[in-house]
Amino acid sequence: AGDLNEDGTINILDIVSLAGYILGGSLSECGMEGADMNSDGLVNILDIVAIVNVILGGRTDDATSARLEKTGDALMLEANGYIGGVQMTLKHNSDFRIKLTDDALHADFVTEGNKTTLVVVVPNTEELFTYMGDFEITDLIVANSSSELVVNMPTAFGLSAAYPNPFNPS
């Protein structure tokens, strides 16, 4: 398990192969057998994180919570500890542009039409990517070294009238 390119070692090449598969690529039959590292019947970022743990060893500073924040030109992931990986699908217009962080073990994306799927493995910064244009997150998995995290993200903003109005005494 984990040796997706069947070269006898588990290393970054296997992570890149699995990320490529998640983004729409293919694996050999033997590679497919080794891809589901956590045996949950799915191949996703949790399996990449399991391969990272084989390579780097287990972590004790795992995040227990995370929050996404969309700024004017960047998507930030704030967490209270180690993040092993992020897998995300975005829906957007044709004028959307994205640049993933350079400060991660591995980061890649694929855009097909108005849908972009991205994988960021062991991000070392809160900034996951910068962007131009509008987008909506349609699918999201954020994992620490062993499990998926619940991620808080604002879905709507609102401004309500002040009541009572402190500037009008009547």
mmCIF file of C-alpha atoms in Angstrom:
data_model
loop_
_atom_site.group_PDB
_atom_site.id
_atom_site.type_symbol
_atom_site.label_atom_id
_atom_site.label_comp_id
_atom_site.label_asym_id
_atom_site.label_seq_id
_atom_site.Cartn_x
_atom_site.Cartn_y
_atom_site.Cartn_z
ATOM 1 C CA ALA A 1 0.000 0.000 0.000
ATOM 2 C CA GLY A 2 1.232 3.474 -0.841
ATOM 3 C CA ASP A 3 3.782 2.487 -3.495
ATOM 4 C CA LEU A 4 1.638 3.682 -6.386
ATOM 5 C CA ASN A 5 4.367 3.790 -9.012
ATOM 6 C CA GLU A 6 5.646 0.345 -7.967
ATOM 7 C CA ASP A 7 9.298 1.369 -7.607
ATOM 8 C CA GLY A 8 9.774 -0.376 -4.251
ATOM 9 C CA THR A 9 9.755 2.793 -2.112
ATOM 10 C CA ILE A 10 7.117 5.130 -0.760
ATOM 11 C CA ASN A 11 8.123 8.721 -1.499
ATOM 12 C CA ILE A 12 7.042 12.028 -3.041
ATOM 13 C CA LEU A 13 6.615 10.353 -6.427
ATOM 14 C CA ASP A 14 3.763 8.324 -4.969
ATOM 15 C CA ILE A 15 2.164 11.492 -3.552
ATOM 16 C CA VAL A 16 2.394 13.193 -6.947
ATOM 17 C CA SER A 17 0.904 10.099 -8.632
ATOM 18 C CA LEU A 18 -2.010 9.995 -6.210
ATOM 19 C CA ALA A 19 -2.640 13.747 -6.513
ATOM 20 C CA GLY A 20 -2.652 13.333 -10.284
ATOM 21 C CA TYR A 21 -5.203 10.552 -10.008
ATOM 22 C CA ILE A 22 -7.466 12.650 -7.763
ATOM 23 C CA LEU A 23 -7.252 15.455 -10.308
ATOM 24 C CA GLY A 24 -8.464 13.178 -13.102
ATOM 25 C CA GLY A 25 -5.422 11.128 -14.096
ATOM 26 C CA SER A 26 -5.025 7.382 -14.067
ATOM 27 C CA LEU A 27 -3.134 4.709 -12.118
ATOM 28 C CA SER A 28 -2.072 1.191 -12.976
ATOM 29 C CA GLU A 29 -4.126 -1.667 -11.544
ATOM 30 C CA CYS A 30 -1.494 -2.278 -8.841
ATOM 31 C CA GLY A 31 -1.336 1.440 -8.157
ATOM 32 C CA MET A 32 -5.103 1.489 -7.648
ATOM 33 C CA GLU A 33 -4.801 -1.317 -5.109
ATOM 34 C CA GLY A 34 -2.332 0.727 -3.082
ATOM 35 C CA ALA A 35 -4.111 4.076 -3.452
ATOM 36 C CA ASP A 36 -6.803 3.633 -0.782
ATOM 37 C CA MET A 37 -4.384 3.880 2.145
ATOM 38 C CA ASN A 38 -7.044 4.286 4.839
ATOM 39 C CA SER A 39 -9.321 1.532 3.395
ATOM 40 C CA ASP A 40 -12.459 3.690 3.382
ATOM 41 C CA GLY A 41 -13.376 2.788 -0.202
ATOM 42 C CA LEU A 42 -12.539 6.286 -1.491
ATOM 43 C CA VAL A 43 -9.361 7.734 -2.970
ATOM 44 C CA ASN A 44 -8.900 11.328 -1.814
ATOM 45 C CA ILE A 45 -6.680 13.674 0.185
ATOM 46 C CA LEU A 46 -6.961 11.441 3.272
ATOM 47 C CA ASP A 47 -4.998 8.766 1.384
ATOM 48 C CA ILE A 48 -2.312 11.285 0.420
ATOM 49 C CA VAL A 49 -2.040 12.311 4.079
ATOM 50 C CA ALA A 50 -1.575 8.634 5.015
ATOM 51 C CA ILE A 51 1.330 8.388 2.535
ATOM 52 C CA VAL A 52 2.837 11.580 3.974
ATOM 53 C CA ASN A 53 2.675 9.979 7.436
ATOM 54 C CA VAL A 54 4.579 6.938 6.145
ATOM 55 C CA ILE A 55 7.285 9.218 4.742
ATOM 56 C CA LEU A 56 7.500 11.835 7.515
ATOM 57 C CA GLY A 57 6.198 9.900 10.510
ATOM 58 C CA GLY A 58 3.185 10.680 12.688
ATOM 59 C CA ARG A 59 2.380 14.128 14.028
ATOM 60 C CA THR A 60 1.397 15.151 17.545
ATOM 61 C CA ASP A 61 0.433 18.746 16.790
ATOM 62 C CA ASP A 62 -2.668 17.969 14.714
ATOM 63 C CA ALA A 63 -5.230 20.667 14.088
ATOM 64 C CA THR A 64 -8.601 20.062 15.705
ATOM 65 C CA SER A 65 -10.346 22.972 14.011
ATOM 66 C CA ALA A 66 -9.925 25.038 10.865
ATOM 67 C CA ARG A 67 -11.522 28.075 9.277
ATOM 68 C CA LEU A 68 -11.534 29.252 5.665
ATOM 69 C CA GLU A 69 -11.407 32.966 4.968
ATOM 70 C CA LYS A 70 -11.885 34.435 1.520
ATOM 71 C CA THR A 71 -10.105 37.781 1.216
ATOM 72 C CA GLY A 72 -10.227 40.060 -1.817
ATOM 73 C CA ASP A 73 -7.620 38.028 -3.688
ATOM 74 C CA ALA A 74 -6.658 34.987 -1.576
ATOM 75 C CA LEU A 75 -8.198 31.989 0.170
ATOM 76 C CA MET A 76 -6.742 31.492 3.643
ATOM 77 C CA LEU A 77 -6.959 28.387 5.834
ATOM 78 C CA GLU A 78 -6.461 29.157 9.506
ATOM 79 C CA ALA A 79 -5.982 26.132 11.762
ATOM 80 C CA ASN A 80 -4.894 25.474 15.321
ATOM 81 C CA GLY A 81 -2.278 22.885 14.330
ATOM 82 C CA TYR A 82 -0.914 20.651 11.578
ATOM 83 C CA ILE A 83 -2.839 20.376 8.297
ATOM 84 C CA GLY A 84 -1.904 17.328 6.234
ATOM 85 C CA GLY A 85 -3.836 18.252 3.118
ATOM 86 C CA VAL A 86 -6.698 20.027 1.396
ATOM 87 C CA GLN A 87 -8.834 18.818 -1.506
ATOM 88 C CA MET A 88 -11.329 21.273 -2.944
ATOM 89 C CA THR A 89 -13.628 21.712 -5.921
ATOM 90 C CA LEU A 90 -14.527 25.222 -7.072
ATOM 91 C CA LYS A 91 -17.312 26.362 -9.403
ATOM 92 C CA HIS A 92 -16.566 29.606 -11.239
ATOM 93 C CA ASN A 93 -16.958 31.701 -14.390
ATOM 94 C CA SER A 94 -14.676 31.382 -17.399
ATOM 95 C CA ASP A 95 -12.653 34.469 -16.387
ATOM 96 C CA PHE A 96 -11.518 32.861 -13.097
ATOM 97 C CA ARG A 97 -7.732 32.570 -12.523
ATOM 98 C CA ILE A 98 -5.925 30.757 -9.706
ATOM 99 C CA LYS A 99 -2.337 30.501 -8.435
ATOM 100 C CA LEU A 100 -1.669 27.881 -5.768
ATOM 101 C CA THR A 101 0.759 28.386 -2.918
ATOM 102 C CA ASP A 102 4.403 27.509 -3.560
ATOM 103 C CA ASP A 103 4.859 26.781 0.157
ATOM 104 C CA ALA A 104 3.533 23.202 0.362
ATOM 105 C CA LEU A 105 4.909 19.685 -0.031
ATOM 106 C CA HIS A 106 2.843 19.436 -3.235
ATOM 107 C CA ALA A 107 0.118 21.604 -4.798
ATOM 108 C CA ASP A 108 -1.668 21.106 -8.106
ATOM 109 C CA PHE A 109 -5.002 21.801 -9.786
ATOM 110 C CA VAL A 110 -6.994 20.931 -12.891
ATOM 111 C CA THR A 111 -9.629 23.144 -14.512
ATOM 112 C CA GLU A 112 -12.296 21.653 -16.746
ATOM 113 C CA GLY A 113 -14.796 24.215 -18.015
ATOM 114 C CA ASN A 114 -16.161 26.108 -15.023
ATOM 115 C CA LYS A 115 -14.910 23.607 -12.417
ATOM 116 C CA THR A 116 -11.475 23.534 -10.767
ATOM 117 C CA THR A 117 -10.307 20.709 -8.512
ATOM 118 C CA LEU A 118 -7.216 21.329 -6.390
ATOM 119 C CA VAL A 119 -5.001 19.411 -3.995
ATOM 120 C CA VAL A 120 -2.592 21.038 -1.517
ATOM 121 C CA VAL A 121 -0.452 18.639 0.528
ATOM 122 C CA VAL A 122 1.080 19.834 3.828
ATOM 123 C CA PRO A 123 0.579 23.585 3.348
ATOM 124 C CA ASN A 124 3.203 25.566 5.280
ATOM 125 C CA THR A 125 1.291 28.837 5.065
ATOM 126 C CA GLU A 126 -2.292 29.924 5.674
ATOM 127 C CA GLU A 127 -2.636 31.139 2.069
ATOM 128 C CA LEU A 128 -3.826 28.229 -0.084
ATOM 129 C CA PHE A 129 -4.145 30.217 -3.298
ATOM 130 C CA THR A 130 -4.602 33.627 -4.824
ATOM 131 C CA TYR A 131 -7.325 34.220 -7.370
ATOM 132 C CA MET A 132 -8.983 36.622 -9.771
ATOM 133 C CA GLY A 133 -12.744 36.362 -10.294
ATOM 134 C CA ASP A 134 -15.564 34.863 -8.251
ATOM 135 C CA PHE A 135 -15.896 31.251 -7.166
ATOM 136 C CA GLU A 136 -17.982 28.972 -4.990
ATOM 137 C CA ILE A 137 -16.594 26.006 -3.045
ATOM 138 C CA THR A 138 -18.717 22.988 -3.954
ATOM 139 C CA ASP A 139 -16.668 20.235 -2.292
ATOM 140 C CA LEU A 140 -14.071 20.444 0.483
ATOM 141 C CA ILE A 141 -11.949 18.013 2.478
ATOM 142 C CA VAL A 142 -9.396 19.299 4.991
ATOM 143 C CA ALA A 143 -7.380 16.710 6.908
ATOM 144 C CA ASN A 144 -4.883 16.710 9.741
ATOM 145 C CA SER A 145 -2.527 13.721 9.957
ATOM 146 C CA SER A 146 -5.267 11.196 10.635
ATOM 147 C CA SER A 147 -8.777 12.447 9.941
ATOM 148 C CA GLU A 148 -11.016 14.932 8.195
ATOM 149 C CA LEU A 149 -11.688 18.220 9.978
ATOM 150 C CA VAL A 150 -14.890 20.199 10.148
ATOM 151 C CA VAL A 151 -14.134 23.548 8.543
ATOM 152 C CA ASN A 152 -15.888 26.758 9.458
ATOM 153 C CA MET A 153 -16.453 29.163 6.612
ATOM 154 C CA PRO A 154 -18.781 32.103 6.288
ATOM 155 C CA THR A 155 -21.550 31.474 3.794
ATOM 156 C CA ALA A 156 -23.304 34.840 3.830
ATOM 157 C CA PHE A 157 -22.717 38.335 5.079
ATOM 158 C CA GLY A 158 -25.414 40.761 6.156
ATOM 159 C CA LEU A 159 -25.881 44.221 7.537
ATOM 160 C CA SER A 160 -28.917 44.874 9.696
ATOM 161 C CA ALA A 161 -30.416 48.179 10.796
ATOM 162 C CA ALA A 162 -29.240 49.451 14.182
ATOM 163 C CA TYR A 163 -32.080 49.278 16.696
ATOM 164 C CA PRO A 164 -32.570 51.369 18.575
ATOM 165 C CA ASN A 165 -30.810 54.068 16.604
ATOM 166 C CA PRO A 166 -28.325 55.639 19.070
ATOM 167 C CA PHE A 167 -28.141 58.824 17.013
ATOM 168 C CA ASN A 168 -31.881 59.559 17.026
ATOM 169 C CA PRO A 169 -33.266 60.097 20.550
ATOM 170 C CA SER A 170 -36.922 59.994 19.422
#
